[in-house]
Short mmCIF file of C-alpha atoms in Angstrom, two decimals:
data_model
loop_
_atom_site.label_atom_id
_atom_site.label_comp_id
_atom_site.label_asym_id
_atom_site.label_seq_id
_atom_site.Cartn_x
_atom_site.Cartn_y
_atom_site.Cartn_z
CA MET A 278 -1.64 -28.83 -8.55
CA ILE A 279 -2.29 -25.44 -10.83
CA ARG A 280 -1.67 -25.70 -14.81
CA GLY A 281 -1.45 -22.69 -17.12
CA ARG A 282 -0.04 -21.23 -20.58
CA ALA A 283 1.44 -18.57 -18.61
CA VAL A 284 2.19 -18.72 -14.85
CA LEU A 285 4.84 -15.43 -13.91
CA THR A 286 7.76 -17.25 -12.02
CA PRO A 287 11.13 -14.65 -11.08
CA ASP A 288 12.50 -15.78 -14.51
CA GLY A 289 9.19 -14.20 -16.00
CA PRO A 290 5.68 -15.86 -17.57
CA ALA A 291 6.47 -18.90 -18.85
CA PRO A 292 4.49 -22.20 -19.14
CA ALA A 293 3.95 -24.07 -15.66
CA GLU A 294 2.58 -26.78 -13.37
CA VAL A 295 2.34 -25.54 -9.90
CA GLY A 296 1.80 -28.17 -6.79
CA ILE A 297 0.79 -27.16 -3.75
CA ASN A 298 0.68 -29.27 -0.82
CA ASP A 299 -0.90 -27.51 2.61
CA GLY A 300 -1.03 -23.99 1.47
CA VAL A 301 2.96 -23.96 -0.11
CA ILE A 302 4.26 -23.86 -3.46
CA THR A 303 6.03 -27.49 -3.66
CA ALA A 304 7.08 -27.12 -7.04
CA VAL A 305 7.13 -24.87 -10.33
CA VAL A 306 7.62 -27.42 -13.34
CA PRO A 307 7.48 -27.02 -17.16
CA LEU A 308 4.38 -27.53 -18.15
CA GLY A 309 3.52 -30.97 -19.73
CA ALA A 310 5.74 -32.50 -16.32
CA GLY A 311 2.76 -34.09 -15.34
CA LEU A 312 2.22 -32.98 -12.05
CA GLU A 313 -0.36 -34.89 -10.23
CA GLY A 314 -2.37 -33.80 -7.14
CA GLY A 315 -5.84 -33.75 -6.20
CA THR A 316 -7.37 -30.97 -7.07
CA LEU A 317 -6.40 -29.19 -10.20
CA ILE A 318 -7.00 -25.82 -11.77
CA GLU A 319 -6.78 -25.44 -15.58
CA LEU A 320 -6.13 -21.58 -15.90
CA ALA A 321 -7.64 -20.35 -19.48
CA ASP A 322 -5.50 -19.61 -22.25
CA ASP A 323 -6.09 -15.48 -21.28
CA GLU A 324 -5.26 -15.82 -18.05
CA THR A 325 -2.04 -15.93 -16.43
CA LEU A 326 -0.89 -16.68 -12.58
CA LEU A 327 0.44 -14.45 -10.83
CA PRO A 328 2.05 -14.28 -6.89
CA GLY A 329 -0.84 -12.60 -4.55
CA LEU A 330 0.26 -8.83 -4.28
CA VAL A 331 1.34 -7.71 -0.79
CA ASP A 332 -0.29 -3.68 0.00
CA THR A 333 1.69 -2.71 2.78
CA HIS A 334 -0.32 0.42 3.67
CA VAL A 335 -3.68 -0.19 4.21
CA HIS A 336 -6.07 1.79 6.54
CA VAL A 337 -8.98 -0.71 7.92
CA ASN A 338 -9.84 1.66 11.00
CA GLU A 339 -11.47 -0.59 13.07
CA PRO A 340 -12.03 -0.78 15.89
CA GLY A 341 -13.12 2.78 16.58
CA ARG A 342 -14.20 4.02 12.99
CA THR A 343 -15.65 0.96 11.60
CA GLU A 344 -18.48 2.85 9.94
CA TRP A 345 -14.97 4.22 7.72
CA GLU A 346 -13.90 0.17 6.62
CA GLY A 347 -13.26 -2.57 8.48
CA PHE A 348 -11.93 -5.98 8.39
CA ALA A 349 -14.31 -7.73 6.78
CA SER A 350 -14.76 -5.41 4.08
CA ALA A 351 -10.77 -3.83 3.38
CA THR A 352 -10.03 -7.60 3.16
CA ARG A 353 -12.81 -8.59 0.80
CA ALA A 354 -11.76 -5.72 -1.31
CA ALA A 355 -8.14 -6.71 -1.57
CA ALA A 356 -9.06 -10.48 -2.04
CA ALA A 357 -11.11 -9.01 -5.68
CA GLY A 358 -8.31 -7.36 -6.31
CA GLY A 359 -5.95 -9.81 -5.85
CA VAL A 360 -4.18 -8.61 -2.51
CA THR A 361 -3.26 -11.96 -0.44
CA THR A 362 -1.80 -10.12 2.48
CA LEU A 363 -2.24 -6.24 3.57
CA ILE A 364 -0.17 -4.76 6.36
CA ASP A 365 -2.88 -2.39 7.96
CA MET A 366 -1.44 1.06 9.34
CA PRO A 367 -1.79 1.79 12.94
CA LEU A 368 -4.33 4.85 12.85
CA ASN A 369 -7.27 5.63 12.39
CA SER A 370 -8.45 3.03 14.61
CA ILE A 371 -9.65 3.59 18.08
CA PRO A 372 -7.24 2.98 19.90
CA PRO A 373 -3.96 3.85 17.40
CA THR A 374 -1.45 0.31 17.92
CA VAL A 375 0.93 2.36 19.69
CA ASP A 376 1.16 0.12 22.34
CA VAL A 377 0.80 -4.14 23.60
CA ALA A 378 -2.65 -4.01 24.52
CA ALA A 379 -4.08 -1.65 21.62
CA LEU A 380 -2.05 -4.13 19.62
CA ASP A 381 -4.14 -7.12 21.01
CA THR A 382 -7.37 -5.23 20.48
CA LYS A 383 -6.95 -4.78 17.18
CA ARG A 384 -6.05 -8.15 16.45
CA ALA A 385 -8.86 -9.14 18.37
CA ALA A 386 -11.47 -7.23 15.87
CA ALA A 387 -9.36 -8.82 13.28
CA ALA A 388 -9.46 -12.21 13.82
CA SER A 389 -12.88 -13.74 12.74
CA GLN A 390 -12.60 -11.21 9.99
CA ALA A 391 -10.13 -11.56 7.79
CA TYR A 392 -10.36 -12.86 4.15
CA VAL A 393 -6.38 -12.37 3.59
CA ASP A 394 -3.80 -12.93 5.43
CA VAL A 395 -3.40 -9.63 7.42
CA GLY A 396 -0.58 -8.31 9.60
CA PHE A 397 -0.13 -4.82 11.79
CA TRP A 398 2.39 -1.44 12.46
CA GLY A 399 2.90 -0.31 15.23
CA GLY A 400 2.75 3.25 16.05
CA ALA A 401 5.67 6.13 16.64
CA VAL A 402 3.90 9.16 18.18
CA PRO A 403 5.31 11.84 20.87
CA GLY A 404 5.93 9.59 24.65
CA ASN A 405 5.82 6.13 23.38
CA ALA A 406 9.26 5.43 22.83
CA ALA A 407 9.68 2.55 25.46
CA GLN A 408 6.53 0.63 23.54
CA LEU A 409 8.53 0.54 20.44
CA GLN A 410 10.30 -2.75 21.30
CA PRO A 411 7.78 -4.70 23.10
CA LEU A 412 5.37 -3.82 20.30
CA HIS A 413 8.23 -5.30 18.09
CA GLU A 414 8.79 -8.34 20.05
CA ALA A 415 4.77 -8.72 19.58
CA GLY A 416 5.07 -9.06 15.98
CA VAL A 417 4.36 -5.23 14.37
CA PHE A 418 6.09 -4.79 11.00
CA GLY A 419 7.52 -1.35 11.66
CA PHE A 420 6.29 1.47 13.12
CA LYS A 421 4.16 4.92 11.24
CA CYS A 422 5.09 8.52 12.62
CA PHE A 423 3.92 11.87 10.95
CA LEU A 424 6.50 14.75 11.12
CA VAL A 425 2.74 17.10 10.23
CA HIS A 426 -0.55 16.69 11.53
CA SER A 427 -1.83 12.79 11.08
CA GLY A 428 -5.39 14.41 10.38
CA VAL A 429 -7.25 12.50 14.02
CA ASP A 430 -5.83 13.98 17.23
CA GLU A 431 -5.36 10.86 19.09
CA PHE A 432 -1.67 9.79 16.32
CA PRO A 433 -0.15 12.97 16.98
CA HIS A 434 3.16 13.87 14.73
CA LEU A 435 6.60 13.75 16.23
CA GLU A 436 8.88 16.51 15.97
CA PRO A 437 12.23 15.74 13.79
CA ALA A 438 14.52 15.66 17.14
CA GLU A 439 11.49 13.16 18.15
CA MET A 440 11.79 10.78 15.03
CA GLU A 441 15.49 10.89 14.91
CA ALA A 442 15.31 9.53 18.92
CA ASP A 443 13.35 6.67 17.73
CA LEU A 444 15.47 6.26 14.74
CA ALA A 445 17.85 5.34 17.00
CA GLU A 446 16.10 3.42 19.55
CA LEU A 447 14.69 1.06 16.19
CA LYS A 448 18.57 1.03 15.48
CA ARG A 449 18.66 -0.98 18.72
CA PHE A 450 17.03 -3.97 17.12
CA ASP A 451 17.27 -3.30 13.43
CA GLY A 452 13.51 -1.69 13.38
CA LEU A 453 12.20 0.15 10.73
CA LEU A 454 10.80 3.61 10.73
CA ILE A 455 8.20 4.33 7.89
CA VAL A 456 6.93 8.11 7.76
CA HIS A 457 4.38 10.16 6.42
CA ALA A 458 7.06 12.82 5.34
CA GLU A 459 5.64 16.64 4.86
CA ASN A 460 6.96 19.64 6.96
CA PRO A 461 4.69 21.22 9.24
CA ALA A 462 6.76 24.30 9.03
CA VAL A 463 6.71 24.56 5.10
CA LEU A 464 3.05 23.84 4.66
CA GLY A 465 2.87 27.03 7.57
CA GLN A 466 3.74 28.88 4.65
CA ALA A 467 1.32 27.98 1.99
CA PRO A 468 -1.98 29.23 1.26
CA ALA A 469 -4.83 27.62 3.60
CA ALA A 470 -6.54 24.70 1.78
CA ALA A 471 -10.05 26.53 1.44
CA GLY A 472 -13.25 26.14 -1.63
CA ALA A 473 -13.42 24.14 -4.51
CA ARG A 474 -10.68 25.06 -6.34
CA TYR A 475 -8.06 22.08 -7.26
CA THR A 476 -5.34 24.42 -7.59
CA ASP A 477 -6.26 26.06 -4.09
CA PHE A 478 -5.42 22.92 -2.91
CA LEU A 479 -2.33 21.79 -4.64
CA ALA A 480 -1.14 24.84 -3.72
CA SER A 481 -1.75 24.57 0.11
CA ARG A 482 0.66 21.00 -0.02
CA PRO A 483 3.95 22.64 -2.07
CA ALA A 484 6.12 20.00 -3.49
CA ALA A 485 8.95 21.58 -1.06
CA ALA A 486 6.88 20.27 1.80
CA GLU A 487 7.61 16.76 1.01
CA ASP A 488 11.40 17.79 0.01
CA THR A 489 12.46 19.28 3.53
CA ALA A 490 10.52 16.47 5.76
CA ILE A 491 12.08 13.52 3.10
CA THR A 492 15.40 15.20 3.94
CA GLN A 493 14.89 15.07 7.47
CA VAL A 494 14.20 11.82 7.48
CA ILE A 495 17.57 11.16 5.32
CA ASN A 496 19.81 13.08 7.66
CA ALA A 497 18.15 11.24 10.39
CA ALA A 498 19.33 7.79 8.50
CA ARG A 499 22.08 8.25 8.15
CA ARG A 500 23.52 10.10 12.01
CA THR A 501 22.01 6.54 13.39
CA GLY A 502 22.29 3.81 10.85
CA ALA A 503 18.38 2.80 11.08
CA ARG A 504 16.48 1.89 8.79
CA ALA A 505 13.04 3.90 6.93
CA HIS A 506 10.98 4.26 4.76
CA ILE A 507 9.23 7.24 2.94
CA LEU A 508 5.32 6.36 2.21
CA HIS A 509 3.27 7.75 -0.39
CA LEU A 510 6.12 9.54 -2.71
CA SER A 511 4.16 12.32 -4.18
CA SER A 512 6.75 14.98 -5.13
CA ALA A 513 8.90 13.99 -7.97
CA ASP A 514 11.46 16.99 -7.04
CA ALA A 515 12.57 14.62 -4.05
CA LEU A 516 14.03 11.88 -6.14
CA PRO A 517 18.04 13.53 -6.80
CA LEU A 518 17.92 13.40 -2.78
CA ILE A 519 16.54 9.57 -2.59
CA ALA A 520 18.60 8.83 -5.66
CA ASP A 521 22.31 10.40 -3.70
CA ALA A 522 21.25 8.84 -0.33
CA LYS A 523 20.55 5.53 -1.80
CA ALA A 524 23.78 5.79 -3.33
CA ASP A 525 25.33 6.79 -0.23
CA GLY A 526 24.52 3.57 1.57
CA VAL A 527 21.58 5.57 3.95
CA ARG A 528 18.97 2.58 4.81
CA LEU A 529 16.23 4.12 3.10
CA THR A 530 13.54 2.38 0.94
CA VAL A 531 10.50 4.58 -0.72
CA GLU A 532 6.93 3.88 -2.11
CA THR A 533 4.56 6.06 -4.53
CA CYS A 534 0.63 4.84 -4.61
CA PRO A 535 -1.58 4.26 -7.92
CA HIS A 536 -3.15 7.76 -8.08
CA TYR A 537 0.00 9.56 -7.90
CA LEU A 538 1.19 7.54 -10.97
CA THR A 539 -2.39 7.43 -13.11
CA LEU A 540 -4.05 11.04 -11.92
CA ALA A 541 -2.82 14.57 -12.47
CA ALA A 542 -4.01 17.64 -10.89
CA GLU A 543 -4.75 19.52 -14.68
CA GLN A 544 -7.79 16.32 -15.08
CA ILE A 545 -8.79 16.80 -11.30
CA PRO A 546 -12.53 18.87 -11.69
CA ASP A 547 -12.43 21.62 -9.49
CA GLY A 548 -15.14 20.11 -6.47
CA ALA A 549 -14.14 16.73 -7.01
CA THR A 550 -13.15 15.92 -3.22
CA ALA A 551 -12.78 11.98 -4.14
CA PHE A 552 -9.29 13.60 -5.38
CA LYS A 553 -8.29 14.31 -2.34
CA CYS A 554 -5.08 13.01 -0.39
CA CYS A 555 -2.52 13.87 1.62
CA PRO A 556 0.06 14.41 0.29
CA PRO A 557 -1.85 15.44 -3.38
CA ILE A 558 -2.17 14.43 -6.46
CA ARG A 559 0.48 16.89 -8.56
CA GLY A 560 1.00 17.80 -12.42
CA ASP A 561 2.10 16.05 -15.40
CA ASP A 562 4.76 16.02 -14.92
CA ASN A 563 5.58 15.20 -11.93
CA ARG A 564 4.28 11.63 -12.87
CA GLU A 565 5.76 11.63 -15.18
CA ARG A 566 9.43 11.46 -13.81
CA LEU A 567 7.77 9.87 -11.08
CA TRP A 568 7.19 7.02 -13.37
CA GLN A 569 11.65 7.48 -14.51
CA GLY A 570 12.10 6.62 -10.53
CA LEU A 571 10.19 3.42 -10.76
CA MET A 572 11.93 2.49 -13.50
CA ASP A 573 15.28 3.48 -12.29
CA GLY A 574 14.42 1.70 -9.08
CA THR A 575 14.89 5.12 -6.99
CA ILE A 576 11.48 4.01 -6.14
CA ASP A 577 10.82 0.82 -4.25
CA CYS A 578 7.48 -0.85 -4.83
CA ILE A 579 3.58 0.43 -5.54
CA VAL A 580 1.23 0.55 -2.70
CA SER A 581 -2.31 1.73 -2.08
CA ASP A 582 -2.36 4.08 0.88
CA HIS A 583 -6.24 2.84 0.90
CA SER A 584 -7.61 5.67 3.04
CA PRO A 585 -11.60 5.84 2.99
CA SER A 586 -14.34 7.43 5.01
CA THR A 587 -17.82 7.98 5.15
CA LEU A 588 -19.57 10.28 2.33
CA ASP A 589 -19.85 13.28 4.19
CA LEU A 590 -16.69 13.29 5.54
CA LYS A 591 -15.93 13.67 1.57
CA ALA A 592 -17.95 16.98 1.35
CA LEU A 593 -19.44 16.20 -1.57
CA ASP A 594 -21.95 18.68 -1.28
CA SER A 595 -20.03 21.59 -0.47
CA GLY A 596 -17.13 20.49 -3.23
CA ASP A 597 -14.84 22.55 -0.56
CA PHE A 598 -11.14 20.84 -0.46
CA GLY A 599 -10.62 22.29 3.17
CA LEU A 600 -13.34 20.69 4.58
CA ALA A 601 -12.98 17.17 2.84
CA TRP A 602 -11.20 14.31 4.31
CA GLY A 603 -7.89 13.57 2.84
CA GLY A 604 -7.94 9.84 1.01
CA VAL A 605 -7.98 7.54 -1.94
CA SER A 606 -10.05 4.41 -1.74
CA SER A 607 -8.48 2.19 -4.36
CA LEU A 608 -7.42 -1.48 -2.92
CA GLN A 609 -9.73 -3.15 -5.20
CA LEU A 610 -8.49 -1.37 -8.19
CA GLY A 611 -4.63 -1.06 -7.37
CA LEU A 612 -3.40 -3.90 -10.24
CA ALA A 613 -5.90 -2.49 -13.11
CA LEU A 614 -5.04 0.72 -12.27
CA ILE A 615 -1.05 0.65 -12.56
CA TRP A 616 -1.32 -2.32 -15.57
CA THR A 617 -4.12 -0.22 -17.42
CA GLU A 618 -1.16 2.50 -16.86
CA ALA A 619 2.15 0.46 -17.34
CA ARG A 620 0.89 -1.48 -20.85
CA THR A 621 0.77 2.08 -22.57
CA ARG A 622 4.33 2.88 -21.56
CA GLY A 623 5.70 -0.56 -22.97
CA VAL A 624 6.52 -1.85 -19.19
CA PRO A 625 6.10 -5.37 -18.91
CA LEU A 626 3.36 -7.42 -16.25
CA GLU A 627 6.13 -8.81 -14.56
CA GLN A 628 7.61 -5.49 -13.85
CA VAL A 629 4.60 -4.34 -12.43
CA VAL A 630 3.97 -7.17 -9.92
CA GLN A 631 7.52 -7.12 -8.86
CA TRP A 632 6.37 -3.15 -7.21
CA MET A 633 3.07 -4.79 -5.76
CA SER A 634 3.97 -7.99 -4.95
CA ALA A 635 7.64 -9.23 -4.15
CA ALA A 636 9.27 -5.74 -3.14
CA PRO A 637 6.22 -5.11 -0.35
CA ALA A 638 6.67 -8.30 0.39
CA ARG A 639 10.78 -7.04 1.01
CA LEU A 640 10.02 -4.21 2.57
CA ALA A 641 7.82 -5.77 5.96
CA GLY A 642 10.54 -9.28 5.92
CA LEU A 643 7.24 -11.18 4.27
CA GLU A 644 9.76 -14.13 3.09
CA ALA A 645 7.28 -16.55 2.46
CA LYS A 646 4.78 -13.72 0.42
CA GLY A 647 5.69 -12.54 -3.44
CA GLY A 648 6.69 -15.38 -5.58
CA ILE A 649 5.75 -18.00 -7.67
CA ILE A 650 8.59 -20.22 -5.80
CA PRO A 651 8.83 -23.44 -3.84
CA GLY A 652 8.76 -23.12 -0.44
CA ARG A 653 7.06 -20.03 -0.51
CA ASP A 654 3.03 -19.52 0.21
CA ALA A 655 0.79 -20.78 -2.75
CA ASP A 656 -1.41 -17.06 -2.41
CA PHE A 657 -2.14 -16.43 -6.27
CA ALA A 658 -4.31 -14.05 -8.40
CA VAL A 659 -5.44 -15.20 -11.69
CA PHE A 660 -5.13 -12.41 -14.28
CA ALA A 661 -6.69 -11.72 -17.65
CA ALA A 662 -4.47 -9.09 -18.54
CA GLU A 663 -6.33 -8.61 -21.64
CA ASP A 664 -9.77 -8.38 -20.23
CA THR A 665 -11.32 -4.60 -19.56
CA PHE A 666 -14.27 -3.22 -16.54
CA THR A 667 -15.95 0.01 -15.86
CA VAL A 668 -15.18 1.23 -12.37
CA ASP A 669 -18.79 1.13 -10.99
CA PRO A 670 -17.51 2.32 -6.87
CA ALA A 671 -21.49 0.44 -5.85
CA ALA A 672 -20.01 -2.98 -7.07
CA LEU A 673 -16.86 -2.43 -5.21
CA GLN A 674 -16.54 -4.36 -1.67
CA HIS A 675 -15.23 -0.93 -0.12
CA LYS A 676 -17.93 0.10 2.78
CA ASN A 677 -18.28 3.44 1.37
CA PRO A 678 -18.75 3.52 -2.14
CA ILE A 679 -16.50 6.48 -3.55
CA THR A 680 -13.35 6.65 -5.76
CA PRO A 681 -11.78 9.14 -7.86
CA TYR A 682 -12.08 6.65 -10.50
CA ALA A 683 -15.51 6.54 -11.06
CA GLY A 684 -16.36 5.55 -14.50
CA SER A 685 -12.87 4.90 -15.64
CA GLU A 686 -12.06 2.59 -18.32
CA LEU A 687 -9.67 -0.13 -16.64
CA THR A 688 -7.52 -2.71 -18.50
CA GLY A 689 -6.65 -6.60 -16.99
CA VAL A 690 -9.63 -8.07 -14.45
CA VAL A 691 -8.86 -10.52 -11.39
CA ARG A 692 -10.83 -12.98 -12.37
CA ARG A 693 -10.09 -15.44 -8.90
CA THR A 694 -8.05 -15.03 -5.94
CA LEU A 695 -6.26 -18.38 -4.41
CA LEU A 696 -4.95 -18.06 -0.06
CA ALA A 697 -2.75 -21.08 0.78
CA GLY A 698 -3.53 -23.07 -2.32
CA ALA A 699 -7.86 -22.26 -1.95
CA ASP A 700 -9.89 -19.50 -3.43
CA VAL A 701 -10.84 -17.01 -1.53
CA ASP A 702 -14.48 -17.37 -0.42
CA PRO A 703 -16.32 -14.49 0.36
CA LEU A 704 -18.87 -15.86 3.41
CA VAL A 705 -15.73 -17.29 4.72
CA PRO A 706 -13.08 -15.89 6.29
CA ARG A 707 -9.39 -17.84 6.11
CA GLY A 708 -6.67 -15.08 6.24
CA ARG A 709 -4.12 -15.11 9.47
CA LEU A 710 -2.67 -12.75 11.67
CA LEU A 711 0.74 -12.57 10.80
CA ARG A 712 3.58 -11.32 13.13
CA ARG A 713 6.97 -10.34 11.72
CA GLY A 714 9.79 -12.81 11.44
CA GLU A 715 6.94 -15.71 11.08
CA SER A 716 6.05 -15.36 7.55
#
């Protein structure tokens, strides 16, 4: 039983007692009701019990590029940040998760190393349309595709006609297509990314590339009736397109990421390749409009897009944005990053948790996750919302100690993470491997 003055229920924070049995929430009652249990956890007065976060956009990279990250390091980092469920992307592992054999390989790699619950996305690449339904039946939560070069040759991008054909195939069994939406023709007309000036890199990935590709996704989803999801929205210019599509009944959802909501191009020093990601971090006005898109419901959820690499691939010596790997490492920091920014805007903690727990769980169909509700999994983060810390890359659980947030002062500390009602032990991996439809 957990007892505290602030338990984040669907109705907001309230003094409550939470009963747990066999890893499942059995009761949520007012504080003082007198629940009894074999084990009692009492929260401190400055702590809030949150539902464990759900991060549906994590690149674990194992097997094949385990030096970049791995299931042990990624899931420990997740737990340290209050994330109790993550869904692994089908790249940059080798092999990529584009058929059932590759999924089995990845599950075997993860089985003994998961410190939180882990699910898997499949991949949609040229030539694997016949693999989509078998992967769906094997339990992947949906299918990722790129409309532009993915960054790794073994996961090629789809042309728009191939994307639409895959959407039509997924409509047959109500599968979900999640899309990296940038248009290669627009990028081809932009100046090449080279050198240490961030403004030059930003010019190489214009917002128009996102807007054009998102329009293509919307049109294909409208024609097929299939479900589509826009990954890591960076361009606020696309928000009216998305809002109109949703109003028209297009089955569309959208995510954005902490780096687009907490950083701005004007603040990025030249040569600071830790900030490189694709699509890029844009200007301050763009950031403000993304926040508005969250507040009005155009954007559905916030996830990390944790995309790490080894230090050498970030071209730290040269500071050349054209050479550096594009990816931000922030899996452990997401809640503190968003809460630090949200509280200055008057956004309550319960809204932050809605974006980072309930909404991603809903996206993936994880009905047992994302809320402190009887019948749900007893996954929790104990959060000290007024506590502060300074980001030290060497102290993070990520395998490679680099993050654009080094030295940042953040508010909100995850003091304890519980999975299935028990503390996450960094020496004992107890996470489950999830399949679509089972949780």
